XYZ file of C-alpha atoms in Angstrom:
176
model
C -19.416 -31.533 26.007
C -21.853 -34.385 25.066
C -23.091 -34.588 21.422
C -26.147 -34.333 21.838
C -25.438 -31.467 24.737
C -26.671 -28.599 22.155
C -30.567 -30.309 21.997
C -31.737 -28.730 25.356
C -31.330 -25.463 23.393
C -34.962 -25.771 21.224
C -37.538 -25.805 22.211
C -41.071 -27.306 20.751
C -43.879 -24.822 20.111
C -47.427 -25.450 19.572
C -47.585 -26.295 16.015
C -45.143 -29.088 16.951
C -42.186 -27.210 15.179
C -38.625 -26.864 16.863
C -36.886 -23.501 17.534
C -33.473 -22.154 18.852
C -34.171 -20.467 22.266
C -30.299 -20.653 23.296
C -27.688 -17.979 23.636
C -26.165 -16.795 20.461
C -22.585 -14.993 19.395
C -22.744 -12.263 17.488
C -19.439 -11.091 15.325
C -18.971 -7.592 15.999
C -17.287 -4.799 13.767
C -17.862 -5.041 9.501
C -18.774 -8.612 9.374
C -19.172 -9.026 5.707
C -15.571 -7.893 5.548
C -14.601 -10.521 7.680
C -16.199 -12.945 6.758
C -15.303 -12.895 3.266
C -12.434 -12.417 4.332
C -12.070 -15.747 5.668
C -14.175 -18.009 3.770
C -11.632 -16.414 0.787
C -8.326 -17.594 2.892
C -9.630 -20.852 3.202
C -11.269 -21.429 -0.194
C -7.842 -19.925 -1.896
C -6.116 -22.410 0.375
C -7.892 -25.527 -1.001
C -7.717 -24.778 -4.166
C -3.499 -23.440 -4.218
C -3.223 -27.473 -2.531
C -5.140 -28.876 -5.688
C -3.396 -27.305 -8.141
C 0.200 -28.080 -6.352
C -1.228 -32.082 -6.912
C -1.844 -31.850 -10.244
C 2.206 -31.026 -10.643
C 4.768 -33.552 -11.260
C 6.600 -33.008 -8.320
C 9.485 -35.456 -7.235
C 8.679 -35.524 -3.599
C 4.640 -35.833 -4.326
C 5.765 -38.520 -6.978
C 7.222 -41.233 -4.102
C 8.243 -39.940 -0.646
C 6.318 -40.635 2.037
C 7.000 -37.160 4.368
C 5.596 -35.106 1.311
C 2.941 -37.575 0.163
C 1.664 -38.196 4.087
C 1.462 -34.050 4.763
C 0.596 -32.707 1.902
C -2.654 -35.803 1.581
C -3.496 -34.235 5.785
C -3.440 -30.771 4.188
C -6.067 -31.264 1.791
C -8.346 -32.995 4.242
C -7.915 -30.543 6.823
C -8.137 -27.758 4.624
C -12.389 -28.965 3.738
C -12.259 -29.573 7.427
C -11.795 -25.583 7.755
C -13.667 -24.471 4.321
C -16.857 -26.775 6.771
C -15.598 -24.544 10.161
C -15.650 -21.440 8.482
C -18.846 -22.051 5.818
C -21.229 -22.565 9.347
C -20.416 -18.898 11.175
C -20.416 -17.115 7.513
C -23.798 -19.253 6.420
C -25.213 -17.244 10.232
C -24.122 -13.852 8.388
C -21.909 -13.312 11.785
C -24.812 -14.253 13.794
C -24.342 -17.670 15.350
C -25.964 -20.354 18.021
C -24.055 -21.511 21.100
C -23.246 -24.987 19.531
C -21.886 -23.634 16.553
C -19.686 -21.522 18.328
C -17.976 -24.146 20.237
C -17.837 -26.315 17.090
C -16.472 -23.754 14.865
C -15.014 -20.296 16.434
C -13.121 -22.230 19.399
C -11.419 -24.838 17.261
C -10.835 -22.596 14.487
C -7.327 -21.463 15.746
C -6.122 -25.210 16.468
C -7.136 -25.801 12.620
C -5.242 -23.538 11.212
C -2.180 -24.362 13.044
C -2.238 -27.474 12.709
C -2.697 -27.233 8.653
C 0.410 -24.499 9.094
C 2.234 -27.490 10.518
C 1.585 -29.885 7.817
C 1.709 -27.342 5.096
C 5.298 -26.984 6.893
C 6.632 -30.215 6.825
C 5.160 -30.644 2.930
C 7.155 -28.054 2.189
C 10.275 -29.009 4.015
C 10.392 -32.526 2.831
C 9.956 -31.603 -0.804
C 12.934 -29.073 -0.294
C 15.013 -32.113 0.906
C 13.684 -34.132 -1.522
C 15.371 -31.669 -3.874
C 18.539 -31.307 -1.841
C 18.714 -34.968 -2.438
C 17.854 -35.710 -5.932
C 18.874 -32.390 -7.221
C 17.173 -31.110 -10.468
C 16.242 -34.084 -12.772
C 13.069 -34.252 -14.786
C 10.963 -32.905 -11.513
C 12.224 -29.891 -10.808
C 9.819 -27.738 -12.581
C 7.057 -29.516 -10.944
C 8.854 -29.618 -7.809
C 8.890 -25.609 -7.705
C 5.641 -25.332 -8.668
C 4.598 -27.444 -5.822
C 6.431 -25.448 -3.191
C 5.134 -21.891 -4.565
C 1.611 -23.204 -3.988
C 2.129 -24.611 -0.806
C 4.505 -22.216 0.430
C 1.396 -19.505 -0.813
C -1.029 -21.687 1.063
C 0.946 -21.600 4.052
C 1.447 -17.598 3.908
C -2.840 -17.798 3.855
C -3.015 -19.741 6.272
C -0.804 -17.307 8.839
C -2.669 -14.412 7.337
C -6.376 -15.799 7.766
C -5.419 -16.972 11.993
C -4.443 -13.625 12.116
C -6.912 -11.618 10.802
C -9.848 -14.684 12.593
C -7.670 -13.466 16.297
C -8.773 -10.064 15.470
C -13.087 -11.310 15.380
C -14.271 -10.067 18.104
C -17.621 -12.855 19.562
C -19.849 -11.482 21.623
C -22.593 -13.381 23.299
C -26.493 -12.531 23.698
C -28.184 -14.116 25.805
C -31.815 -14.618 24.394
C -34.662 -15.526 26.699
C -37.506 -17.298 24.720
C -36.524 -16.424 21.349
C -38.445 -17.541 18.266
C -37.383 -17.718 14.479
């Protein structure tokens, strides 16, 4: 798909104003439900990943396979607050290009912060196999409930998003 592939989709009226005259997706079923729903998983997520930074936590402190992950997590994790803030800002009611930018690559976002919240997590549990408990072990703890709680989200919000049922409507000439 071409970036600029989603123009052809307005339209110019007489007043010289552009409007949406593509197809749109609808969310069926209680869509305030779900999209609370969702927006909460991921908002819940980001901020469980900024508290478990502000800890003292060995592996956070100086390794490299925490540090690396857990710095990806937090990006990725606006990447989906973005995603999801675009289909609930349509109240469930969505255009064509948003759809493909959102809805389709939602799934492959969440995985792939479930797979760097994963290895996070892992490498501050070897961090602590290696260093034992020292002076960062409280912080170390801390660090893996909130990203081991951010993972959980994470599984629960793909989940509940595989569940959204998209339907689309084709709209012939429609005006805002």
């Amino acid at each position: 798909m071409n970036r600029r592939d989603h123009l052809k989709n307005f339209i110019k009226d007489a007043n010289g104003e552009y409007h949406y005259a593509g197809d749109y997706y609808v969310l069926k079923g209680d869509k305030a439900r779900a999209m609370s729903a969702s927006l909460f998983f991921s908002v819940l997520t980001e901020i469980l990943l900024i508290v478990a930074g502000l800890f003292p936590a060995g592996g956070v402190m100086d390794t490299w396979y925490v540090i690396i992950p857990y710095g990806v997590s937090v990006v990725l994790g606006g990447v989906i607050i973005y995603r999801t803030s675009q289909w609930v800002k349509g109240h469930g009611e969505i255009t064509e290009f948003v759809h493909e930018k959102s809805i389709v690559k939602m799934p492959a976002n969440r995985k792939a912060m479930m797979i760097v919240l994963g290895v996070a997590f892992l490498g501050e549990v070897i961090w602590l196999l290696i260093h034992g408990r020292g002076y960062y072990f409280a912080g170390s703890i801390l660090f893996l409930f909130c990203v081991g709680d951010a993972l959980l989200l994470q599984i629960t919000a793909l989940r509940s998003e595989q569940k959204l049922e998209w339907v689309r409507e084709v709209q012939e000439g429609r005006q805002e």
